[in-house]
XYZ file of C-alpha atoms in Angstrom:
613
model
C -25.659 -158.313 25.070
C -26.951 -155.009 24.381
C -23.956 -154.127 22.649
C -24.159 -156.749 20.548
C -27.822 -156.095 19.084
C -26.628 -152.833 18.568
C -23.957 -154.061 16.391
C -26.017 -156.635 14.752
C -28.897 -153.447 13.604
C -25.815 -151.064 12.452
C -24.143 -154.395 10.244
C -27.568 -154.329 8.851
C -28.036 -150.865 7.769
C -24.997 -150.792 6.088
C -24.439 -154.353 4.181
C -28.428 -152.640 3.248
C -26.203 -149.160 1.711
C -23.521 -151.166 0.504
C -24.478 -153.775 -1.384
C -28.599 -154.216 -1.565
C -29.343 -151.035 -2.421
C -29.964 -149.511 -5.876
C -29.552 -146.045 -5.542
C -26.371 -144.141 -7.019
C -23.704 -143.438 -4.511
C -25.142 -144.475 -1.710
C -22.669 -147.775 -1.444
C -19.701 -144.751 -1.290
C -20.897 -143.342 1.730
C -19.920 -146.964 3.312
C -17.424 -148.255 1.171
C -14.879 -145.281 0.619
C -11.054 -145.964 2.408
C -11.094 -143.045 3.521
C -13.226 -140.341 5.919
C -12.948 -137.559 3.615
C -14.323 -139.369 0.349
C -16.658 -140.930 2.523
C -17.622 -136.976 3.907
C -17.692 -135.369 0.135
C -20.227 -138.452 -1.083
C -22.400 -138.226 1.717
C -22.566 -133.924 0.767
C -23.125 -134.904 -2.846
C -25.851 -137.347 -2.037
C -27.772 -135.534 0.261
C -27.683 -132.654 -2.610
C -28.924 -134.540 -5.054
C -31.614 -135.739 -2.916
C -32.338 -131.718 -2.015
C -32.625 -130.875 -5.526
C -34.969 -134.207 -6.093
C -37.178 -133.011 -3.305
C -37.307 -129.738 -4.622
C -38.429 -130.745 -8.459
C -40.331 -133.631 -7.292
C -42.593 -131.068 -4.846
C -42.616 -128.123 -7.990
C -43.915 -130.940 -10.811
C -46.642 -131.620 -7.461
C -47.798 -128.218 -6.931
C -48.205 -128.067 -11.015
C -49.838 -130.767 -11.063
C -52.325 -129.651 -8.456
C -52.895 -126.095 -10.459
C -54.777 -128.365 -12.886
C -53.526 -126.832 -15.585
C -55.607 -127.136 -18.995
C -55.506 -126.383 -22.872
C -58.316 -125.986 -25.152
C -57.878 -127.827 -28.288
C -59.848 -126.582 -31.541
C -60.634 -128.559 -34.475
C -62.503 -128.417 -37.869
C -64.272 -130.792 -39.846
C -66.742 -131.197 -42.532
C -70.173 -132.809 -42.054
C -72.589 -133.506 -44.386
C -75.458 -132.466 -42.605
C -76.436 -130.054 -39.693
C -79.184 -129.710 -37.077
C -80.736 -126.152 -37.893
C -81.359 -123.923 -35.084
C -84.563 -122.373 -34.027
C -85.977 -119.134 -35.199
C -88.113 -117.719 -33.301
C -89.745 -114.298 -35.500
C -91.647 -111.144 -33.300
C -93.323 -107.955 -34.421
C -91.771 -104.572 -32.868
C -95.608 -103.505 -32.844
C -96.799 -106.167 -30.594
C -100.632 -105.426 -29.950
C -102.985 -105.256 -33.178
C -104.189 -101.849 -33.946
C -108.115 -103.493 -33.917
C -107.661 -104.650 -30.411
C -106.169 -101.420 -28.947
C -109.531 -99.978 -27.438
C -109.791 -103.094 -25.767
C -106.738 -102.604 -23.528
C -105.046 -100.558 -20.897
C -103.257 -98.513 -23.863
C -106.258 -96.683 -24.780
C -105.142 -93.724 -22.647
C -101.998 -93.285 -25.099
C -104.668 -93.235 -28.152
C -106.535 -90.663 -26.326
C -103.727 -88.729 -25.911
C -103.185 -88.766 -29.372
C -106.517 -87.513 -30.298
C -106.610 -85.075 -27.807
C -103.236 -83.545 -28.881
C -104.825 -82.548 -32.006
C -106.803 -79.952 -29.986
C -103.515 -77.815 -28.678
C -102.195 -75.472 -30.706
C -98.668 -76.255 -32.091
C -95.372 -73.520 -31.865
C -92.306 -73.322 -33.862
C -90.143 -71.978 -31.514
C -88.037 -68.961 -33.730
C -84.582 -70.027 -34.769
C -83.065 -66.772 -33.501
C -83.699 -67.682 -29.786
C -81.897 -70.931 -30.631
C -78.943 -69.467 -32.486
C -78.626 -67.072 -29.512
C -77.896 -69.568 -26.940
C -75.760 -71.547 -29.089
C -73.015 -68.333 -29.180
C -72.937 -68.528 -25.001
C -70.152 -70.428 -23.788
C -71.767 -71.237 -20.996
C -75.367 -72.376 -22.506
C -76.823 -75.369 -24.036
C -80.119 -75.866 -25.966
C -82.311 -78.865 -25.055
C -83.980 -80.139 -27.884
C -87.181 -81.815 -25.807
C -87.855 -79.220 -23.615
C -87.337 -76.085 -26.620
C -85.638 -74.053 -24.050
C -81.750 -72.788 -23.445
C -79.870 -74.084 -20.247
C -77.337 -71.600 -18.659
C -74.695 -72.473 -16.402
C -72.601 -70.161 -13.626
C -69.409 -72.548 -13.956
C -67.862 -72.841 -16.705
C -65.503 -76.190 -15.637
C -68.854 -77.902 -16.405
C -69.516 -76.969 -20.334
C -67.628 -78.910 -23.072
C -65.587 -76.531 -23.452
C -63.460 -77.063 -20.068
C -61.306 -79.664 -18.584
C -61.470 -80.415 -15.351
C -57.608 -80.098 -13.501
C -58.695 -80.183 -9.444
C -62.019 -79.554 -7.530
C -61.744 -76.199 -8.168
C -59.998 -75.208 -11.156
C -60.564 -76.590 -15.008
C -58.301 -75.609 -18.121
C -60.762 -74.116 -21.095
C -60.395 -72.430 -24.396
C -58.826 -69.670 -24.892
C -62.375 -67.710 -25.768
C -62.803 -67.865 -22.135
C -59.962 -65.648 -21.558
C -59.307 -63.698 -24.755
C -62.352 -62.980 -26.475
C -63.798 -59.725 -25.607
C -67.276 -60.809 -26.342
C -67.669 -64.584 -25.122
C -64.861 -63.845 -22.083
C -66.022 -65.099 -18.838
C -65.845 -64.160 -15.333
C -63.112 -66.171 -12.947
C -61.144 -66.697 -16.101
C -57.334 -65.836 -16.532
C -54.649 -66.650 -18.512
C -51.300 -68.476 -16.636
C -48.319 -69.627 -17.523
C -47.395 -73.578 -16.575
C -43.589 -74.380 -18.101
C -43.633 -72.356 -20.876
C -47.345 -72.993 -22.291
C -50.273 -70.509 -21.883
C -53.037 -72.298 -20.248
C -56.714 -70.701 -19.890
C -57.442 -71.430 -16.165
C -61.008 -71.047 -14.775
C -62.152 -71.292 -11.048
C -65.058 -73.164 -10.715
C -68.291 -71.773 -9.320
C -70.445 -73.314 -6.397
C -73.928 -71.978 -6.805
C -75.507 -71.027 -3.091
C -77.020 -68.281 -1.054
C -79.358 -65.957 -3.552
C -78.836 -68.270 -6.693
C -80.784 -71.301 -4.354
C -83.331 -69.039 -3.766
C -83.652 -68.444 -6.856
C -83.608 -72.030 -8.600
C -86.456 -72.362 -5.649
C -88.342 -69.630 -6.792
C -88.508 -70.849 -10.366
C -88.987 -74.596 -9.385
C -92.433 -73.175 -7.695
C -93.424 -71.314 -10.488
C -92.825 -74.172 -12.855
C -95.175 -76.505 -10.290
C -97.993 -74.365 -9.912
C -98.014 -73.682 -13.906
C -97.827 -77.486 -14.474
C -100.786 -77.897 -12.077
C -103.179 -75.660 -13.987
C -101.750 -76.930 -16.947
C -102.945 -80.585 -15.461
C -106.277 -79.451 -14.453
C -107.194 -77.247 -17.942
C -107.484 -81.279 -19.227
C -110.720 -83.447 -18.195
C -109.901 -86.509 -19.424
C -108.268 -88.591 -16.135
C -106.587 -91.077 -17.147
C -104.809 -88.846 -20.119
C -103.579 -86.513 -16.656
C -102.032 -89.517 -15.431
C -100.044 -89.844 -18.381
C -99.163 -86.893 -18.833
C -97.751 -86.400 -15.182
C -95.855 -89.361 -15.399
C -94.197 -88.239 -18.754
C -93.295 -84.874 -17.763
C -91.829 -86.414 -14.407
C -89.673 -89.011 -16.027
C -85.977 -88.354 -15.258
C -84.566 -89.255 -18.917
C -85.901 -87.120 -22.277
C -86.277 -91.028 -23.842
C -88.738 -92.241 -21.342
C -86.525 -95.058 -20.217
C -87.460 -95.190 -16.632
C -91.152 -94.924 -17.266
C -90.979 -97.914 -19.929
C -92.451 -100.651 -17.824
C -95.568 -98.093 -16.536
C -96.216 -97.631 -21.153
C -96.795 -101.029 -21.827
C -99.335 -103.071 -21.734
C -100.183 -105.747 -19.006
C -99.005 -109.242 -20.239
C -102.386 -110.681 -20.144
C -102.702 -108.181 -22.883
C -99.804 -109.179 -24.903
C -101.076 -112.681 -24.652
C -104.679 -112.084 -25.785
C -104.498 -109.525 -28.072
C -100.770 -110.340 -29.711
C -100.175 -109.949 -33.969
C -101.324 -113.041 -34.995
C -99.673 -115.693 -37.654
C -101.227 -114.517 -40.675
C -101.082 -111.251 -39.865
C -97.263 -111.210 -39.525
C -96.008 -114.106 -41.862
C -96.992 -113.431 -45.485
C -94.968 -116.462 -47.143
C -93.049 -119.052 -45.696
C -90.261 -121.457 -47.341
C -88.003 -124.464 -46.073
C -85.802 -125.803 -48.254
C -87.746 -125.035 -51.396
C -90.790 -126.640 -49.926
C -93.705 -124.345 -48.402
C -93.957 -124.261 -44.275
C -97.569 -123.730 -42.908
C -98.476 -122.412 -39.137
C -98.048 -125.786 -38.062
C -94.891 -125.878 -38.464
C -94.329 -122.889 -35.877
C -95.006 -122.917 -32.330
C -96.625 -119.531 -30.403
C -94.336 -118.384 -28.049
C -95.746 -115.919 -25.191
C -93.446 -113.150 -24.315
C -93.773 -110.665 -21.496
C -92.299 -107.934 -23.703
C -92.986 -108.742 -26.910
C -96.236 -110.679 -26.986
C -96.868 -113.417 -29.711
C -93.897 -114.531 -30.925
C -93.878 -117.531 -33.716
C -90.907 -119.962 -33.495
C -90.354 -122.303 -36.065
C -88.200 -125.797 -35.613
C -88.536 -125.593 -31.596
C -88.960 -129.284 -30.218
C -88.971 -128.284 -26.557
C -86.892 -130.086 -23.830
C -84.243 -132.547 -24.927
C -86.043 -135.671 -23.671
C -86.072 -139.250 -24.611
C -89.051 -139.585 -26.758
C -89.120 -135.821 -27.935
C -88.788 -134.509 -31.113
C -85.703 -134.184 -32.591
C -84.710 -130.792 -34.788
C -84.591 -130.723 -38.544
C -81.674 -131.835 -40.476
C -80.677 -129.428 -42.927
C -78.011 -131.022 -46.045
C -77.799 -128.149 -48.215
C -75.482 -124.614 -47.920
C -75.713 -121.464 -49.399
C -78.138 -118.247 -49.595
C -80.963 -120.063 -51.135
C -81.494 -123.102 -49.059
C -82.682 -122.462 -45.032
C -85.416 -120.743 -44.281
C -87.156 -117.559 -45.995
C -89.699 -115.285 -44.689
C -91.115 -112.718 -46.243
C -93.462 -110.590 -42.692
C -95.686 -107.772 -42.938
C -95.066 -104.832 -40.518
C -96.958 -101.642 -40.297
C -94.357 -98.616 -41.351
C -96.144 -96.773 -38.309
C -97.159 -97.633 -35.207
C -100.758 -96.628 -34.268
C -99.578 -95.671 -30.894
C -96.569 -93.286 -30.831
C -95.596 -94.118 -27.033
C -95.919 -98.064 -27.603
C -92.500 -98.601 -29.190
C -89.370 -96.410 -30.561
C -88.298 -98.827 -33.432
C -90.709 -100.390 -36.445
C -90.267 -103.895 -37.710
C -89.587 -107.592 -36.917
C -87.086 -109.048 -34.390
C -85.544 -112.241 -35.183
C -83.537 -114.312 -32.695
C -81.815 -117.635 -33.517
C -81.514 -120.070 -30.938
C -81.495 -123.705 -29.623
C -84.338 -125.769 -30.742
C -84.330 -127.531 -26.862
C -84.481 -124.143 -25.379
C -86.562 -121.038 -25.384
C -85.594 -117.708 -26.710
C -84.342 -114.660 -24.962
C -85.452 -112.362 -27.523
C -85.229 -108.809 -25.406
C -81.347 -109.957 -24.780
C -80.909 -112.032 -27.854
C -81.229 -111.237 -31.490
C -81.798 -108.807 -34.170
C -84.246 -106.623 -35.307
C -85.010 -105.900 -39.678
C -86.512 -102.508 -40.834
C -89.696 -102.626 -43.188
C -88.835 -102.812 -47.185
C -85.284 -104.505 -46.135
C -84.043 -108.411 -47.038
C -82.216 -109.519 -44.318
C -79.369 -112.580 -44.840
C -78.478 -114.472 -41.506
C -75.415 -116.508 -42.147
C -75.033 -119.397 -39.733
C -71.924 -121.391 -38.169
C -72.047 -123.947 -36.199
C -69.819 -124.889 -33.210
C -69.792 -126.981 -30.409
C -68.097 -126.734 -27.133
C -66.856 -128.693 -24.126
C -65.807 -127.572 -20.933
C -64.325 -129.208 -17.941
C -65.719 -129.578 -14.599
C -63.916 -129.474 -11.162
C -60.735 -129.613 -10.324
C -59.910 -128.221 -13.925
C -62.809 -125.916 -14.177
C -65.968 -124.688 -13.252
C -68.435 -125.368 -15.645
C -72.171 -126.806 -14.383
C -73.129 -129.845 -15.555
C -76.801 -129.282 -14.546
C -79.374 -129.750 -17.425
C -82.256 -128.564 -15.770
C -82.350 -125.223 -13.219
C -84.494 -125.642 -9.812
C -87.467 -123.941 -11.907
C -87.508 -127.028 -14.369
C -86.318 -125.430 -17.363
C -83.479 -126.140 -19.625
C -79.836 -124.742 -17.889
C -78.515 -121.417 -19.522
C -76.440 -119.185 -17.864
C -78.942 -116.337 -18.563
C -81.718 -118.381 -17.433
C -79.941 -118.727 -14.235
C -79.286 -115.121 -13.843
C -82.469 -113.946 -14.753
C -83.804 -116.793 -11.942
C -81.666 -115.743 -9.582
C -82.953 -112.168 -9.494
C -86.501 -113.050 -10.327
C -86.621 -115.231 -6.835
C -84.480 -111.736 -4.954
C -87.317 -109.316 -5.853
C -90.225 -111.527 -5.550
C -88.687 -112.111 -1.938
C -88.067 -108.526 -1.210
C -90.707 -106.792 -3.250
C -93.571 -109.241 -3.665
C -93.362 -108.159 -7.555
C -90.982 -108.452 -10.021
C -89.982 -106.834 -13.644
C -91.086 -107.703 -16.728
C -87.402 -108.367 -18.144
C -87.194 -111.080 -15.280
C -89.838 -113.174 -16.825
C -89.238 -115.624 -19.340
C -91.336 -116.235 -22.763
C -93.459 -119.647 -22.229
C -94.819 -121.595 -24.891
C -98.317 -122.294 -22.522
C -100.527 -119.610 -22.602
C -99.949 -118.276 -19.216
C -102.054 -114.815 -19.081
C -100.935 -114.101 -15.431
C -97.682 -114.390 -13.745
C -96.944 -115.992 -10.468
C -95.823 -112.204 -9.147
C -97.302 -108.837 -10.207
C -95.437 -106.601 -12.151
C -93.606 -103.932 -10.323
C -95.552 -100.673 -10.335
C -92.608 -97.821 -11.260
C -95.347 -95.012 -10.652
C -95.458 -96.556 -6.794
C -92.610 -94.961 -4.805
C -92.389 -97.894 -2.529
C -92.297 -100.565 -5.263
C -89.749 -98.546 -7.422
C -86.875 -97.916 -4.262
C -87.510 -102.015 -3.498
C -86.959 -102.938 -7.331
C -83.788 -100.840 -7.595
C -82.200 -101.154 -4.470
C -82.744 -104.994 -5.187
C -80.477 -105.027 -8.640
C -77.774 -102.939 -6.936
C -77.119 -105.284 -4.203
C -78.078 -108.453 -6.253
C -74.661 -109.456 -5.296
C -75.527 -110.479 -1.796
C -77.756 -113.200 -3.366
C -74.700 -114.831 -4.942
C -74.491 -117.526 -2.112
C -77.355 -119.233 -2.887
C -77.151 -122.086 -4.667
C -79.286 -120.998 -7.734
C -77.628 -117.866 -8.496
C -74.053 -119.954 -8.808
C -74.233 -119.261 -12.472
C -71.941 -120.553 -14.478
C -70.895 -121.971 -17.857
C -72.957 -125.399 -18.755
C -69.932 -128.036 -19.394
C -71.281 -128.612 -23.290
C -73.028 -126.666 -25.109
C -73.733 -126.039 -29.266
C -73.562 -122.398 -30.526
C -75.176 -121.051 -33.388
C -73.221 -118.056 -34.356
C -74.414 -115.555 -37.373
C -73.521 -112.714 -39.343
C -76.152 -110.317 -40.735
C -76.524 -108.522 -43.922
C -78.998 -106.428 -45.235
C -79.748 -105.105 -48.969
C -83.511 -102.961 -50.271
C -86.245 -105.712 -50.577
C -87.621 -105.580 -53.920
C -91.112 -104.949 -53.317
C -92.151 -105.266 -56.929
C -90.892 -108.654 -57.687
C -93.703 -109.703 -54.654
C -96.102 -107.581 -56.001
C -96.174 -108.919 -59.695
C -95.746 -112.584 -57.719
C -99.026 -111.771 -56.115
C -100.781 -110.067 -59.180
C -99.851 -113.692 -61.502
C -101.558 -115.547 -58.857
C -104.546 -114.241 -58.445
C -105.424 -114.151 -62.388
C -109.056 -115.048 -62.836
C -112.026 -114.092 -64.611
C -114.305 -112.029 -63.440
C -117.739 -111.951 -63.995
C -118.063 -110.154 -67.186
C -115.632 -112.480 -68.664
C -112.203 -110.365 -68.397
C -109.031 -111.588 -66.642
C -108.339 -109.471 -63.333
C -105.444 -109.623 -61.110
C -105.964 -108.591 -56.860
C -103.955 -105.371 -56.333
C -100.990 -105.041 -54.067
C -102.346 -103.015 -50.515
C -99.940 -100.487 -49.076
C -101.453 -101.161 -45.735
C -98.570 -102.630 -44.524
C -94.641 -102.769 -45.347
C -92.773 -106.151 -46.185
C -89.594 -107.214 -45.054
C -87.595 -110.348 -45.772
C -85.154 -112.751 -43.618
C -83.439 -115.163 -45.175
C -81.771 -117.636 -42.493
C -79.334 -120.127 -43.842
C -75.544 -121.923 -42.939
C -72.676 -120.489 -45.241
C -71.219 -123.502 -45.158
C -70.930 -127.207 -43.099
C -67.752 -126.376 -41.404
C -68.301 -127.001 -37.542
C -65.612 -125.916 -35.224
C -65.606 -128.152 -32.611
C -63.622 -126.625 -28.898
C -62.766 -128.694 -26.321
C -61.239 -128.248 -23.178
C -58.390 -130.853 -22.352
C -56.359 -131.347 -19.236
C -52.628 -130.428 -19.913
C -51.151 -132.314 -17.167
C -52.547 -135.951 -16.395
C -52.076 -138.202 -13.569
C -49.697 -140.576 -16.041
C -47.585 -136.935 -16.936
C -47.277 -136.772 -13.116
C -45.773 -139.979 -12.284
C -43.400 -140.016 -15.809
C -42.215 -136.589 -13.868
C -41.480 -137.849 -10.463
C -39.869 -140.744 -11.960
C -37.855 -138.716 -14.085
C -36.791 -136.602 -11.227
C -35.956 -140.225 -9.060
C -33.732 -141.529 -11.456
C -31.931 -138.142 -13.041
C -30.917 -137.161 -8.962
C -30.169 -140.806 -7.473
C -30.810 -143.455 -10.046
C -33.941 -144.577 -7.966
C -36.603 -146.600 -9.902
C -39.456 -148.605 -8.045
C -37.271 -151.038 -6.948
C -35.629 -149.118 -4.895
C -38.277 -148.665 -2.843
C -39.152 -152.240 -3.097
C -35.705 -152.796 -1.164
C -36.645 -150.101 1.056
C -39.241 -151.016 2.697
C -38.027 -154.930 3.168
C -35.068 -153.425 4.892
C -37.591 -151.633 7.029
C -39.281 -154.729 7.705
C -36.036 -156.482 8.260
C -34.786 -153.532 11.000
C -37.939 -153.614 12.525
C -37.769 -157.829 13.123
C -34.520 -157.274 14.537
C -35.216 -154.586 16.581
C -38.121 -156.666 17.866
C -36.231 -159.700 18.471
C -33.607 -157.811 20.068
C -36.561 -156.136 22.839
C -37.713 -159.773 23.221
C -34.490 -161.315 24.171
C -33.922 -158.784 26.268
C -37.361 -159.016 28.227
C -36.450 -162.713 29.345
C -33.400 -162.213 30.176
C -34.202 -159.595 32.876
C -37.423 -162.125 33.883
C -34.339 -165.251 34.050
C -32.452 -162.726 36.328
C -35.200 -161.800 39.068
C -36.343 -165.897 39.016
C -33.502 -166.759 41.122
C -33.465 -164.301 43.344
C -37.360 -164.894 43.918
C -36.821 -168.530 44.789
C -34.082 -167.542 46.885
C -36.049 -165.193 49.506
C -39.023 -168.088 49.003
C -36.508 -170.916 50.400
C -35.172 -168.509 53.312
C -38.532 -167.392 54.573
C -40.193 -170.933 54.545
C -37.021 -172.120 56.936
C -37.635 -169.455 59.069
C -41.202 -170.305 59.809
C -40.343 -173.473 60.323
């Protein structure tokens, strides 16, 4: 019986490969007269269905690289959303206000540098250390620098630890020849080797000795001054690290309450204003509060993109005279030296939904200069996971508008304020809300403590990159307002007969009068405008789609073995088929073994009740 099932399932498997199923060359494999053909198509089919595996799994794994293109595109509109621009002065606290604030010590300074006598060092001494090889003049400190080793002038190149290459004057010339020098010969070219020289012993002594001497001569020059707060400064100056005063910039400026109350104001800065050929008034700008550069004006900013807010101004015409002109005033010198190295205006260009990072962003216009800002406009579309890796967050955990700078400058913000309990002024962010005090204090450089916590905080900001508010990355669309700047000599006079027709009157005798120009101030001009309504539009795209996937596998189905979805249609019925049989055949042979231990049950039954009785 068993036999026969057995024959029944292997009839069944291959009437299924002979004649019900529509793959190519299967049906050989069963049909073929003869072992050997049958052999060679059962080797040919189980390549092709090798090589089908094999492409099938390769068009998978490509498929699961998520492989994308970006596609770019132009077109013409007829009208454009104009950006923001957001205008600051490079001399950020008014000169009437500057008693009034922590930055009186710099004009004190000032005033009392008056009082010391002034030297012109002699050009000889200058011109002498300029012929030693191994000197340098610092222009700062008015003094020439001499060095022992000679691998670290200019003049040298540096070959191992303890050997450099330098000019031949090292080795030749009888006057500027130097000690340790010698001349060598390296496959056939004449090299000028030097040893280098590791100062130690006496010459630390010495350097010692002269440090000491310098101390005690800058502490009676400190004490010869009475005024305190001008010692401060001057200690901190002289100990800065960098001839510039970079790492002392943050203990120069003035507190951001400060900024905030004592900022240029709008008709101090903004002389004329003009939108499209129609005049803009102070309404039309909104104050922006920055930690760096106080009052800052910013004209077509509508705040957070929210239903029911504002939207930006539609600009239809191109060209250098539609947009926006300015014409600022801007003092050609700052009242106090320390305050700030550059004189002018900074303008930065930016979203209207988002505020301005005008220390990172932007540009900044010289006095008695007309600045052109040519605009473009472009949008762009990124994707998000599995493709990409784009955020699709429009607001950060601190409420504001998603930027990747924004995020950054969060993410380190909340690392210092953790660490430190302060934070730098380049962390904080420009608010539109008069907000005189931060959440934090600033970070005091001049405090040991506070400075070592600040830096060692930025040089390891990269263990903060787990949390979830520094994972910065691109936002998935965003619109970009890219520029070009040119810059040509304002014509001062054109403004200055402009005025001068204006103010024609009478006075009081009868004869016309004009109002004189005042050279209290310098003018500068920014003219911000589109060069044309071209907007390139970039959008990410994936290359390979689900439908590409399956065209693929079904290509590969039916190029190797002619399979299409019907095959596996038939497959799985014969499954189900084999499976029934099977079933049937485990059934039938489950009663029969119950039918064979029946009689012999009865059997034993019949004996033992005859015994007993």
């Amino acid at each position: 019986m068993n036999t026969k099932k057995e024959v029944e399932l292997e009839e069944l498997a291959k009437e299924f490969a002979a004649n019900k199923v529509s793959a190519a060359g299967v049906s050989n494999i069963v049909l073929s007269r003869s072992g050997a053909r049958r052999c060679l198509w059962f080797i040919a089919v189980m390549s092709c269905i090798t090589f089908m595996g094999y492409m099938t799994v390769k068009v998978i794994l490509e498929y699961l690289s998520y492989p994308k293109v970006l596609i770019i595109e132009d077109e013409i509109l007829h009208k454009l959303p104009f950006p923001a621009v957001t205008i600051c002065s490079l001399n950020p606290i008014s000169s009437h206000y500057i008693k009034d604030t922590s930055l009186k010590k710099i004009l004190d300074l000032k005033q009392i540098q008056k009082n010391f006598t002034a030297e012109v060092r002699n050009a000889s001494v200058r011109e002498d250390c300029l012929r030693e090889l191994l000197c340098e003049w610092s222009w700062f400190e008015e003094k020439c620098n001499c060095v022992k080793n000679p691998c670290l002038t200019e003049y040298c190149l540096a070959q191992n630890s303890s050997q450099c290459s330098c000019l031949w004057s090292f080795c030749e010339n009888d006057v500027l020849k130097v000690n340790g020098c010698r001349i060598v010969y390296e496959g056939g070219d004449k090299i000028c080797l030097c040893n280098g020289v590791s100062s130690g012993g006496d010459d630390d002594d010495e350097e010692e000795d002269y440090f000491m001497q310098e101390y005690y001569r800058f502490m009676e020059l400190i004490d010869a001054i009475d005024h305190h707060e001008v010692k401060e400064l001057i200690r901190l100056i002289k100990s800065s690290g960098t001839h510039d005063l970079v790492d002392m910039d943050e203990a120069l400026q003035p507190t951001t309450k400060e900024l905030y109350q004592y900022g240029v104001t709008f008709d101090s800065l903004v002389a004329s204003c003009t939108f499209e050929g129609a005049r803009c008034h102070r309404e039309n700008f909104t104050v922006l509060y920055d930690p760096l550069y106080g009052k800052c004006y910013m004209f077509n900013f509508v705040g957070n993109d929210e239903t029911g807010s504002e939207k930006p101004i539609d600009i239809q015409t191109y060209g250098s005279m539609s947009g926006l002109q300015l014409l600022l005033r801007v003092t050609d010198e700052n009242a106090l030296d320390l305050l700030r190295r550059e004189i002018g205006a900074r303008v930065v260009i930016h979203d209207p939904h988002i505020l301005p990072f005008v220390a990172e962003y932007g540009v900044n216009i010289r006095p008695k200069d007309m600045t052109a800002i040519e605009l473009s406009y472009s949008k762009i579309e990124r994707l998000t996971k599995p493709w990409g890796s784009c955020s699709d967050h429009y607001r950060m955990s601190n409420d504001e508008p998603y930027t990747v700078l924004g995020c950054e400058k969060h993410c380190v913000f909340r690392a210092m304020t953790e660490e430190c309990n302060c934070t730098m002024r380049h962390l904080l962010r420009g608010a539109v809300l008069n907000k005189l005090r931060p959440a934090f204090p600033l970070c005091n450089v001049s405090v040991l403590e506070q400075r070592f916590c600040s830096e060692f905080v930025m040089e390891n900001i990269d263990t903060y990159r787990e949390v979830p508010e520094c994972d910065c990355r691109s936002p998935c669309s965003e619109a970009v307002y890219s520029y070009t700047v040119a810059s040509s000599k304002l014509n001062e006079n054109y403004y200055k007969t402009a005025k001068a027709i204006r103010t024609l009157n009478f006075d009081s005798e009868g004869r016309i009068k004009y109002m004189n120009y005042t050279h209290t101030k310098s003018m500068l001009g920014v003219k911000v405008y589109f060069n044309s309504f071209l907007v390139s539009s970039q959008k990410e795209v994936p290359s390979y789609s689900w439908e590409t996937l399956m065209a693929n596998i079904g290509g590969n189905l039916g190029f190797f073995m002619g399979l299409t979805l019907v095959t596996f249609l038939e497959i799985a019925e014969f499954i189900w088929d084999f499976i029934l049989t099977a079933c049937r055949r485990i059934s039938s042979n489950r009663k029969r073994d119950q039918g064979d231990r029946f009689p012999y049950d009865e059997t034993e039954k019949t004996r033992k009740r005859r015994g007993s009785f």
